Amino acid sequence: MRRREIVRALVVALASGALTVTPVVAQPDPVEIMERVDRLLRGDSSRGVATMEVVTENWEREITMEMWSLGTEFSLVRVQAPAREAGTATLMAEDNIWNYLPKVERTIKIPSSMMGGSWMGSHFTNDDLVRESQLIEDYDIEIAFAGDRDGDDVWEFRLTPKSEAAVIWGHLEFRVQQLDYMPLWSRFYNEDGELVRTMEYSEFTEFAGRLVPAVMDMQPHDKPGERTTIRYEELEFDLDIDESFFSLQRLQRRR
Amino acid sequence: MAESPWSRIGWRNLGRNRKRTVLTALGLAVGFFAVVFIVGWSQGLMVAMVESATSLVSGQIEIHDAEFRPERSLYDTIGGRDGTDVDAMLAALDADPAVVAAAPRVYAGGLVSSGDSTSAGMLMGIDVARELGLTRFLNELRDGALPEAGRNELLVGEEMARQLSVAPGDELVVVASGADGSMANDLYTVSGVFRSGLVELDLTFVVLPMGDLQDLVVLDRGRIHEVAVSTADPWIAEATAERLGGAFPATGRPLEVVPWQELNPAMVEYVALADAMYFVIVILVFSIAIFGVANTMLMATYERRREFAVMLALGATPRSVRSVVLYEGLALGTLSLALGAVLTFPFMIWFHEAPPDLSWAMSDVTLMGALLTPSLRVEYDVPFWCGAAAALFVTALLAALYPSWRASRVPPADTLAGL
């Protein structure tokens, strides 16, 4: 993967007429890198099985779910276990979220006032699910640091909301490994500049020929000891699905 | 009053021009009437407001786990995770002489959905029979009937019913976070629609039997969030709360027993502000009256300049002349008060016992969590009446002060000579 990057840099350098002997030190474009990281994690479309472990002060639980995504706008998540909740599904299409509740056989649309509420009891909000994909649109991205951290070459990005963006964060920080474009962590700060939560990525694993972090761990800083961990067990990319897959009919289908 | 000749002269002078005396006394009497009536009405409004705010939905005292407020977390139940013996707690409360009613409650946030519309709701689990004894908002349902336990029935507020377009008999999906982290959801039937008059309540509250809500959000029967208590009089709530605070057996976790004054400090301040305003009203009304009275007294003494001149010429001291006029003022005050009382009290009794209903002219008003039905009910306040009476006398005396001084300074020889 790195080789491809070098080749690409060379091509760019050649095309721009800069026939130098050290093409790789060209200043990287932060937006391009973030876009690339995002694409790595998601692909054009994907399907996977993951377990989500939620630990709170009051309870712990584990949910296994199957998830599909298409681009940044569409995704579908269906709970497989525990049995009591199997079939419960969430559909995200553009900025909307619907939940299907198999027990009562009803679909409900999450009202905009509840988008800040927890998704399936986790530390992710409904908003996270639809917003996470829009970092590049909503934020100005700059490289805050590039170089060695703990023996690895990394980039650290600082994302500040664009003035017109309706976002809840004051700013975000991202650390990405230069070697393989793997994200290491992202930190979310509120408007007072306080760290609100951290997402850590680990266990970089190859799924369908693509290296991705298999584990994502979210820790809210206002609730020490609590966390939500998502672990991918299966993941495949670039499936033959289109927007029509992400329909309310599909949401209600119980496999 | 007839002991000294000066007082007798003062009193008799009132009879000299009866029409004028009655008119002047009426000025003071109407002032007294205005003050007593306005303040009585304002106090009536305050009492209605406090009673409404403390009996509509919230009680006069609320008992929670110490951690419950202000987050109102699902987990902060009375007695913590182990819950409490709800029946024993209610029995202990019922045994307190100041407690009129006590009702347990369970709360959970959730989503309420019907068809394509979904709104955020506050689910309130109640003991229906006990709740009816404590609060008023369920007494007269706008539509339908009270929910029965174990039948997945619930009540929604008028505004929510309108937004979700549901009526009794319709189905609702309720989704909430269970205490075990699960996405609790179930199907319910709307048994009725309530109307509290408080928009935020009618829009967000969903009321269902306590056990049904506990089942939904996976809480044991012993786990409740609140016990609302009503006392015989809102103003004994503070003292009662303090007493109840020490009355419960240790539940393992500290309890918080809060009177309405603490839950609704804005209203306490409002009542205090109104109290302060009464003084201003008294000053305002009587300072208008004082000029009218002083004017009349000045006229009356001017007419009698010759009389005062004769008194002074016969050896009366200026001081005696002053006291004649001051006694006249005092007598006028007494007369005014008698007139004022005759004027005021029938009205007060009427407006206290059978206040005219103004609902034909204006609709209900909501103010700081209280629902007010427009009426002109007045409250009795004997200490204030005494204060107003004293203010009336002070006014009469103050009004007589300058005329009395003028009267005592009449030059006898010149005046009698007709100069």
XYZ file of C-alpha atoms in Angstrom:
674
model
C 0.000 0.000 0.000
C 2.834 2.286 0.798
C 4.449 1.586 -2.520
C 1.326 2.681 -4.304
C 1.447 5.878 -2.435
C 5.006 6.540 -3.509
C 4.160 5.771 -7.096
C 1.273 8.139 -6.889
C 3.391 10.868 -5.403
C 5.874 10.338 -8.200
C 3.201 10.587 -10.818
C 1.924 13.784 -9.264
C 5.436 15.200 -9.085
C 6.170 14.261 -12.674
C 2.921 15.661 -13.923
C 3.556 18.934 -12.183
C 6.957 19.122 -13.787
C 8.843 18.912 -10.562
C 11.500 16.477 -11.637
C 13.226 16.240 -8.334
C 14.977 13.284 -6.799
C 13.066 13.367 -3.511
C 9.408 13.291 -4.465
C 8.042 11.728 -1.239
C 8.600 14.762 0.987
C 5.902 16.728 -0.817
C 3.652 18.334 1.843
C 0.682 15.976 2.350
C -2.798 17.335 1.968
C -4.636 16.729 5.282
C -8.059 16.525 3.670
C -6.839 13.908 1.261
C -5.354 11.828 4.063
C -8.527 12.003 6.141
C -10.576 11.048 3.143
C -8.323 8.104 2.573
C -8.537 6.956 6.183
C -12.278 7.203 5.980
C -12.419 5.222 2.757
C -10.181 2.533 4.238
C -12.585 1.990 7.098
C -15.655 2.002 5.002
C -15.016 1.143 1.379
C -17.628 2.152 -1.139
C -19.854 -0.412 0.402
C -19.327 -2.926 3.148
C -20.903 -5.681 5.146
C -19.658 -6.920 8.454
C -20.445 -8.657 11.686
C -19.364 -7.015 14.894
C -19.897 -7.362 18.572
C -20.507 -4.302 20.648
C -19.623 -4.471 24.315
C -21.051 -1.707 26.465
C -19.821 -1.223 30.001
C -21.548 1.315 32.206
C -21.646 2.004 35.890
C -24.913 0.138 36.095
C -24.713 -2.740 33.650
C -22.648 -4.508 31.029
C -23.925 -6.090 27.878
C -22.795 -7.466 24.606
C -24.646 -7.248 21.318
C -23.734 -9.006 18.117
C -24.861 -7.284 14.983
C -24.634 -7.433 11.258
C -24.068 -4.187 9.451
C -24.127 -2.920 5.871
C -23.020 0.423 4.555
C -23.003 2.277 1.278
C -20.926 5.410 0.948
C -21.332 7.755 3.853
C -25.061 8.197 3.658
C -26.554 4.753 4.051
C -26.191 2.012 6.590
C -28.229 -0.729 8.128
C -27.524 -2.522 11.402
C -29.381 -5.579 12.594
C -28.981 -7.198 16.003
C -28.284 -10.947 15.948
C -27.749 -11.597 19.646
C -28.852 -11.600 22.431
C -31.874 -13.532 21.295
C -34.275 -11.290 23.186
C -33.313 -8.393 20.962
C -32.499 -10.219 17.756
C -34.048 -8.560 14.752
C -33.921 -5.093 16.257
C -32.544 -2.990 13.453
C -31.450 0.531 12.694
C -31.536 2.142 9.284
C -29.623 5.295 8.561
C -30.390 6.976 5.288
C -28.989 10.431 4.773
C -29.692 12.277 8.024
C -32.543 10.099 9.218
C -32.647 7.136 11.543
C -35.342 4.518 11.878
C -35.456 1.745 14.419
C -37.326 -1.480 13.832
C -38.628 -3.176 16.967
C -39.427 -6.825 16.275
C -41.197 -7.337 19.598
C -43.954 -4.933 18.645
C -43.353 -5.202 14.897
C -43.172 -1.469 14.483
C -40.726 0.923 12.902
C -40.168 4.261 14.524
C -38.310 7.239 13.164
C -36.053 8.933 15.666
C -37.228 12.547 16.005
C -34.556 15.176 15.532
C -34.860 16.148 19.183
C -33.662 12.663 20.156
C -30.671 12.496 17.840
C -28.406 13.227 20.803
C -29.756 10.163 22.613
C -27.845 6.941 23.045
C -27.900 4.417 20.244
C -28.815 0.932 21.521
C -27.659 1.864 25.015
C -24.097 2.491 23.869
C -21.956 5.561 24.286
C -22.595 6.427 20.670
C -25.404 8.814 20.002
C -27.763 8.561 17.068
C -26.093 11.693 15.812
C -22.700 9.954 15.793
C -24.037 7.391 13.374
C -25.154 9.919 10.815
C -22.518 12.553 11.466
C -19.361 10.532 11.833
C -19.219 10.184 8.093
C -19.268 13.891 7.427
C -16.040 14.974 9.081
C -14.564 16.256 5.853
C -17.660 18.264 5.051
C -18.142 19.745 8.494
C -14.602 20.483 9.609
C -11.512 22.370 8.517
C -8.612 19.979 8.759
C -5.013 20.898 9.422
C -1.940 18.885 10.310
C -0.994 19.759 13.856
C 1.963 17.415 13.999
C 3.835 15.158 11.639
C 6.706 13.001 12.803
C 7.734 10.443 15.335
C 5.531 9.482 18.297
C 6.547 6.434 20.339
C 8.677 5.122 17.472
C 6.026 5.439 14.764
C 5.724 8.117 12.154
C 2.314 9.687 12.578
C 0.214 12.616 11.555
C -1.882 14.450 14.073
C -4.793 16.361 12.688
C -6.802 19.058 14.267
C -10.361 19.418 13.026
C -12.138 22.681 13.696
C -15.796 23.041 12.767
C -16.555 25.162 9.756
C -18.530 28.214 10.764
C -21.712 27.060 9.053
C -21.506 23.444 10.240
C -24.119 22.334 12.781
C -21.855 20.196 14.943
C -21.681 19.660 18.673
C -17.916 19.452 19.108
C -15.534 22.321 19.807
C -12.756 20.557 17.964
C -11.436 17.073 17.225
C -7.985 15.549 17.172
C -6.954 12.545 15.142
C -3.750 10.561 15.112
C -3.027 8.507 12.000
C -0.083 6.205 11.348
C 1.882 7.375 8.307
C 2.996 3.879 7.387
C -0.386 2.360 6.640
C -2.900 5.169 7.153
C -4.292 3.408 10.197
C -6.072 5.702 12.656
C -4.762 5.337 16.204
C -7.161 7.485 18.103
C -9.552 10.383 17.838
C -10.355 12.780 20.626
C -13.486 14.837 20.924
C -13.432 18.164 22.715
C -16.339 20.352 23.735
C -16.563 24.061 23.104
C -14.628 24.842 26.286
C -11.745 22.766 24.969
C -12.309 19.937 27.479
C -11.757 16.365 26.382
C -15.168 14.690 26.312
C -14.396 11.315 24.848
C -11.699 9.300 23.180
C -11.995 6.681 20.495
C -9.093 4.279 20.189
C -8.470 2.031 17.201
C -6.449 -1.154 17.530
C -5.850 -4.692 16.312
C -5.194 -3.759 12.716
C -6.374 -6.791 10.817
C -6.714 -7.620 7.171
C -10.296 -8.266 6.074
C -10.873 -9.046 2.388
C -7.412 -7.817 1.500
C -7.833 -4.559 3.311
C -6.123 -3.526 6.534
C -8.535 -2.026 9.038
C -8.642 -1.572 12.808
C -10.751 -4.477 14.039
C -11.409 -2.877 17.417
C -12.815 0.537 18.193
C -12.997 1.547 21.800
C -14.963 4.582 22.924
C -14.437 6.086 26.362
C -16.569 8.948 27.667
C -14.446 11.076 29.985
C -17.329 12.311 32.086
C -18.065 8.708 33.086
C -14.798 7.112 34.102
C -14.741 3.333 33.778
C -17.459 3.275 31.143
C -16.779 2.275 27.566
C -18.210 0.916 24.361
C -16.045 -1.461 22.370
C -16.870 -2.552 18.850
C -14.994 -5.554 17.495
C -15.337 -6.612 13.874
C -15.501 -10.322 13.325
C -16.249 -10.312 9.640
C -15.861 -7.545 7.133
C -16.137 -7.458 3.382
C -16.049 -4.580 0.968
C -17.389 -3.355 -2.341
C -20.510 -5.465 -2.467
C -23.074 -5.386 -5.155
C -25.663 -3.288 -3.316
C -27.222 0.062 -4.101
C -29.427 2.581 -2.350
C -32.524 0.450 -2.792
C -31.007 -2.021 -0.340
C -31.375 0.557 2.443
C -35.143 0.572 2.569
C -37.710 0.344 5.338
C -38.792 -3.016 3.894
C -35.267 -4.342 4.357
C -35.176 -2.874 7.855
C -38.162 -4.945 8.857
C -36.952 -8.137 7.331
C -35.988 -10.622 10.006
C -33.354 -12.519 8.083
C -63.147 60.512 73.832
C -65.406 62.778 75.756
C -63.021 63.104 78.718
C -61.270 66.327 77.776
C -63.133 69.355 76.444
C -60.751 69.555 73.482
C -61.604 66.127 72.248
C -65.289 66.843 72.670
C -64.940 70.030 70.646
C -62.995 68.144 67.998
C -65.651 65.437 67.756
C -68.528 67.894 67.638
C -66.862 69.878 64.886
C -67.400 66.916 62.624
C -71.111 67.458 62.967
C -70.894 71.066 61.854
C -70.885 70.237 58.146
C -72.088 66.694 57.955
C -72.058 66.430 54.199
C -68.442 67.468 54.032
C -67.488 65.201 56.910
C -69.123 62.199 55.300
C -67.452 62.920 51.972
C -64.028 63.259 53.584
C -64.558 60.135 55.663
C -65.682 58.338 52.527
C -62.376 59.277 50.883
C -60.478 57.522 53.647
C -62.983 54.677 53.806
C -62.657 53.993 50.101
C -58.865 54.105 50.491
C -59.144 51.499 53.231
C -61.482 49.452 51.086
C -59.110 49.660 48.120
C -56.079 48.615 50.096
C -57.760 45.730 51.897
C -59.488 44.533 48.764
C -56.526 44.763 46.398
C -54.236 43.038 48.850
C -56.877 40.435 49.640
C -57.256 39.702 45.967
C -53.522 39.538 45.416
C -53.177 37.165 48.350
C -56.012 35.117 46.950
C -54.070 34.874 43.717
C -50.908 33.843 45.563
C -52.738 31.188 47.550
C -54.359 29.879 44.383
C -50.988 29.864 42.679
C -49.206 28.000 45.450
C -52.068 25.564 45.867
C -52.250 24.955 42.165
C -48.518 24.487 41.776
C -48.374 22.083 44.696
C -51.436 20.053 43.936
C -51.639 19.956 40.170
C -48.821 17.504 39.585
C -46.001 17.891 42.059
C -46.849 17.449 45.689
C -45.956 19.879 48.423
C -43.088 17.652 49.430
C -41.065 15.281 47.286
C -38.931 12.465 48.620
C -36.090 11.157 46.455
C -32.793 9.459 46.690
C -30.230 12.150 47.526
C -28.610 11.656 44.121
C -31.814 11.821 42.103
C -31.947 15.520 41.455
C -31.100 17.184 39.133
C -30.139 14.432 36.626
C -33.191 12.292 37.465
C -31.276 9.157 36.515
C -33.199 5.914 36.120
C -30.791 4.213 38.519
C -31.074 6.626 41.431
C -34.071 4.990 43.016
C -34.977 5.415 46.664
C -32.777 3.043 48.610
C -30.400 2.697 45.671
C -30.080 -0.554 43.771
C -31.853 -2.606 46.405
C -34.903 -0.403 46.364
C -37.060 0.058 49.393
C -40.160 -1.355 51.017
C -42.603 0.959 49.294
C -45.625 -0.103 51.343
C -43.818 0.435 54.642
C -42.656 3.837 53.499
C -46.140 4.887 52.459
C -47.567 3.581 55.735
C -45.030 5.632 57.678
C -45.986 8.715 55.685
C -49.711 8.143 56.086
C -49.179 7.924 59.833
C -47.759 11.439 60.011
C -50.445 13.877 61.197
C -49.447 16.596 58.733
C -49.554 14.308 55.719
C -52.796 14.270 53.773
C -51.717 11.986 50.947
C -48.600 10.283 49.632
C -48.037 8.693 46.233
C -45.092 6.734 44.819
C -43.767 7.423 41.336
C -41.383 5.938 38.798
C -39.929 7.981 35.957
C -38.208 7.048 32.709
C -37.399 8.937 29.564
C -38.491 7.419 26.318
C -39.906 7.705 22.872
C -43.581 7.499 22.132
C -44.595 6.646 18.630
C -47.773 6.257 16.673
C -47.730 5.658 12.955
C -45.225 8.033 11.403
C -45.035 10.436 14.313
C -42.694 9.983 17.220
C -42.035 12.301 20.096
C -39.862 12.288 23.157
C -41.811 11.555 26.299
C -41.406 11.452 30.051
C -42.918 8.230 31.281
C -44.481 8.557 34.708
C -45.477 5.446 36.582
C -48.086 6.033 39.279
C -50.204 4.285 41.840
C -53.482 5.421 40.291
C -55.599 5.415 43.468
C -53.001 7.220 45.562
C -52.220 9.700 42.816
C -55.866 10.721 42.597
C -55.762 11.603 46.281
C -52.722 13.795 45.823
C -52.853 15.575 42.506
C -55.558 17.098 40.426
C -54.371 16.639 36.865
C -55.942 13.203 36.513
C -59.189 14.043 38.272
C -60.994 15.072 35.165
C -59.715 13.368 32.072
C -60.424 15.212 28.887
C -61.225 11.935 27.239
C -61.336 8.223 28.039
C -60.635 6.482 31.323
C -57.812 5.890 33.779
C -55.354 3.123 32.856
C -55.694 -0.248 34.535
C -52.619 -2.035 35.791
C -51.359 -5.041 33.865
C -53.243 -4.209 30.692
C -50.617 -2.082 28.931
C -52.786 0.984 29.124
C -51.574 4.533 29.439
C -52.645 8.156 29.478
C -51.160 10.844 27.290
C -51.423 14.594 27.592
C -53.680 16.611 25.376
C -50.841 18.165 23.374
C -49.102 14.854 22.822
C -52.362 13.265 21.754
C -52.755 16.055 19.225
C -49.188 15.757 17.921
C -49.353 11.998 17.572
C -52.993 12.157 16.475
C -54.118 9.511 18.925
C -57.362 9.094 20.824
C -58.483 6.580 23.461
C -58.339 3.091 22.004
C -55.372 3.794 19.724
C -52.077 1.973 19.975
C -48.777 3.542 20.940
C -45.262 2.159 20.835
C -43.149 3.157 23.796
C -39.366 2.803 23.662
C -37.163 3.424 26.678
C -33.751 2.500 27.969
C -34.115 -0.390 30.358
C -32.188 -0.507 33.608
C -30.290 -3.493 32.200
C -29.217 -1.482 29.150
C -31.705 -3.083 26.816
C -33.818 -1.109 24.421
C -37.092 -1.675 26.213
C -40.158 -1.415 24.032
C -43.760 -2.433 24.123
C -47.128 -1.744 22.641
C -49.729 0.136 24.695
C -53.296 1.251 24.311
C -54.232 4.838 25.027
C -56.914 4.588 27.689
C -57.412 8.314 28.100
C -56.177 11.821 27.518
C -55.449 14.203 30.396
C -55.232 17.948 30.394
C -53.205 19.644 33.122
C -53.150 23.024 31.428
C -49.358 23.138 31.640
C -48.197 22.858 28.062
C -44.864 21.139 28.715
C -46.640 18.548 30.788
C -49.450 17.964 28.324
C -46.864 17.617 25.598
C -44.321 15.295 27.203
C -45.904 13.269 30.001
C -47.136 9.743 29.527
C -48.801 8.306 32.606
C -49.150 4.594 33.244
C -49.542 2.292 36.222
C -46.289 2.047 38.166
C -45.889 -1.721 37.869
C -46.288 -1.587 34.100
C -43.529 0.988 33.796
C -41.289 -0.975 36.153
C -41.801 -4.028 33.970
C -40.957 -2.068 30.839
C -37.726 -0.544 32.104
C -36.740 -3.654 34.080
C -36.931 -2.223 37.591
C -37.958 -4.313 40.588
C -41.212 -3.472 42.342
C -39.276 -1.928 45.239
C -37.519 0.558 43.038
C -39.252 3.904 42.828
C -37.866 7.353 42.156
C -40.122 9.565 44.154
C -42.793 9.762 46.764
C -44.893 12.897 46.470
C -46.535 14.079 49.666
C -49.252 16.635 50.222
C -49.764 18.435 53.498
C -52.822 20.106 54.952
C -51.422 23.582 54.237
C -48.663 24.451 51.743
C -46.998 26.636 54.345
C -46.348 23.783 56.763
C -44.546 21.840 54.040
C -41.105 23.090 55.066
C -41.466 22.055 58.698
C -43.078 18.755 57.731
C -40.285 18.001 55.269
C -37.743 18.561 57.994
C -39.574 16.241 60.347
C -40.055 13.542 57.705
C -36.381 13.772 56.786
C -35.468 12.152 60.069
C -38.411 9.770 60.237
C -37.394 7.043 57.833
C -35.470 3.969 58.741
C -32.028 3.980 57.187
C -32.349 2.794 53.612
C -28.624 2.486 53.109
C -28.550 5.591 50.973
C -29.405 9.104 52.089
C -32.810 10.460 51.168
C -33.695 13.948 50.172
C -36.977 15.371 51.435
C -37.688 18.626 49.650
C -40.582 21.012 50.196
C -42.083 22.857 47.246
C -40.333 26.034 48.321
C -37.074 24.391 47.320
C -38.467 22.833 44.163
C -40.018 26.071 42.978
C -37.933 28.891 44.453
C -39.207 31.289 41.801
C -42.663 31.074 43.290
C -41.389 31.705 46.811
C -39.658 34.812 45.531
C -42.771 35.884 43.713
C -44.834 35.578 46.877
C -42.185 37.545 48.799
C -42.186 40.220 46.125
C -45.966 40.467 46.292
C -45.759 40.821 50.082
C -43.364 43.712 49.666
C -45.704 45.303 47.149
C -48.566 45.446 49.674
C -46.661 48.045 51.666
C -46.193 50.124 48.538
C -49.907 49.882 47.773
C -50.767 51.123 51.284
C -48.389 54.077 50.958
C -49.688 54.905 47.495
C -53.385 54.800 48.303
C -53.156 56.703 51.574
C -50.794 59.320 50.237
C -53.411 60.147 47.635
C -56.043 60.280 50.378
C -53.915 62.450 52.643
C -54.073 65.455 50.336
C -57.844 65.274 50.034
C -58.239 65.079 53.790
C -55.671 67.824 54.460
C -57.424 70.084 52.006
C -60.794 69.633 53.683
C -59.328 70.037 57.149
C -57.576 73.206 56.071
C -60.854 74.581 54.733
C -62.698 73.595 57.869
C -60.175 75.259 60.158
C -59.988 78.366 58.003
C -63.757 78.768 58.320
C -63.382 78.633 62.091
C -60.564 81.166 62.413
C -62.786 83.441 64.504
C -63.690 80.568 66.792
C -60.021 79.738 67.359
C -59.315 83.445 67.889
C -61.994 83.552 70.612
C -60.549 80.437 72.241
C -57.094 81.924 72.213
C -58.384 85.280 73.436
C -60.147 83.524 76.311
C -56.869 81.998 77.431
C -56.695 78.673 75.566
C -53.119 77.779 74.785
C -52.040 77.228 71.138
C -51.421 73.671 72.156
C -55.058 73.160 73.128
C -56.152 74.584 69.793
C -53.810 72.170 68.055
C -55.231 69.280 69.988
C -58.777 70.310 69.074
C -57.899 69.988 65.395
C -55.896 66.806 65.918
C -58.788 65.284 67.869
C -60.993 66.226 64.986
C -58.637 64.327 62.662
C -58.689 61.354 65.008
C -62.468 61.417 65.162
C -62.595 61.626 61.405
C -60.299 58.591 61.261
C -62.608 56.640 63.553
C -65.609 57.557 61.488
C -63.768 56.648 58.296
C -62.732 53.321 59.687
C -66.310 52.534 60.714
C -67.494 53.511 57.261
C -64.629 51.600 55.642
C -65.415 48.466 57.607
C -69.087 48.673 56.678
C -68.067 49.136 53.059
C -65.303 46.544 52.940
C -66.333 43.496 54.902
C -69.521 42.550 53.115
C -67.535 42.637 49.895
C -64.704 40.662 51.428
C -67.072 37.988 52.674
C -68.798 37.861 49.325
C -65.566 37.617 47.342
C -64.116 35.093 49.764
C -67.080 32.786 49.987
C -68.498 33.090 46.493
C -65.971 34.796 44.229
C -67.330 35.869 40.871
C -66.155 33.557 38.146
C -64.280 35.350 35.392
C -63.779 32.345 33.168
C -66.326 33.725 30.710
C -64.000 36.683 30.117
C -60.605 35.038 30.061
C -59.179 31.552 29.799
C -56.943 29.791 32.297
C -53.535 31.264 32.903
C -50.397 29.306 33.620
C -47.740 30.921 35.722
C -44.604 29.317 37.124
C -45.923 25.804 37.072
C -49.324 26.800 38.404
C -52.585 26.733 36.576
C -54.858 29.607 37.527
C -58.546 29.674 36.901
C -59.472 33.333 36.733
C -61.564 34.257 39.744
C -61.574 37.171 42.142
C -61.352 35.190 45.321
C -59.913 37.220 48.173
C -58.007 35.994 51.216
C -58.560 37.187 54.787
C -55.530 38.669 56.493
C -56.407 40.154 59.893
C -52.910 41.488 60.722
C -52.908 43.317 57.423
C -56.355 44.794 58.127
C -55.047 46.116 61.450
C -52.063 47.577 59.636
C -54.346 49.248 57.102
C -56.503 50.638 59.930
C -53.401 52.030 61.618
C -52.330 53.536 58.303
C -55.746 55.144 58.031
C -55.377 56.783 61.467
C -51.864 57.930 60.691
C -53.159 59.443 57.464
C -55.980 61.293 59.236
C -53.570 62.607 61.900
C -50.905 63.609 59.383
C -53.561 65.375 57.317
C -54.644 67.290 60.426
C -51.116 68.277 61.411
C -50.673 71.304 59.200
C -54.230 72.653 59.647
C -53.818 72.309 63.420
C -50.610 74.268 63.341
C -52.276 76.961 61.238
C -55.205 77.078 63.629
C -52.966 77.534 66.661
C -51.206 80.436 64.950
C -54.340 82.499 64.343
C -53.674 86.059 65.634
C -56.671 86.629 67.975
C -56.942 90.430 67.936
C -56.537 90.824 64.161
C -58.894 88.005 63.368
C -61.612 89.210 65.738
C -61.187 92.686 64.327
C -62.079 91.150 60.971
C -58.714 91.814 59.404
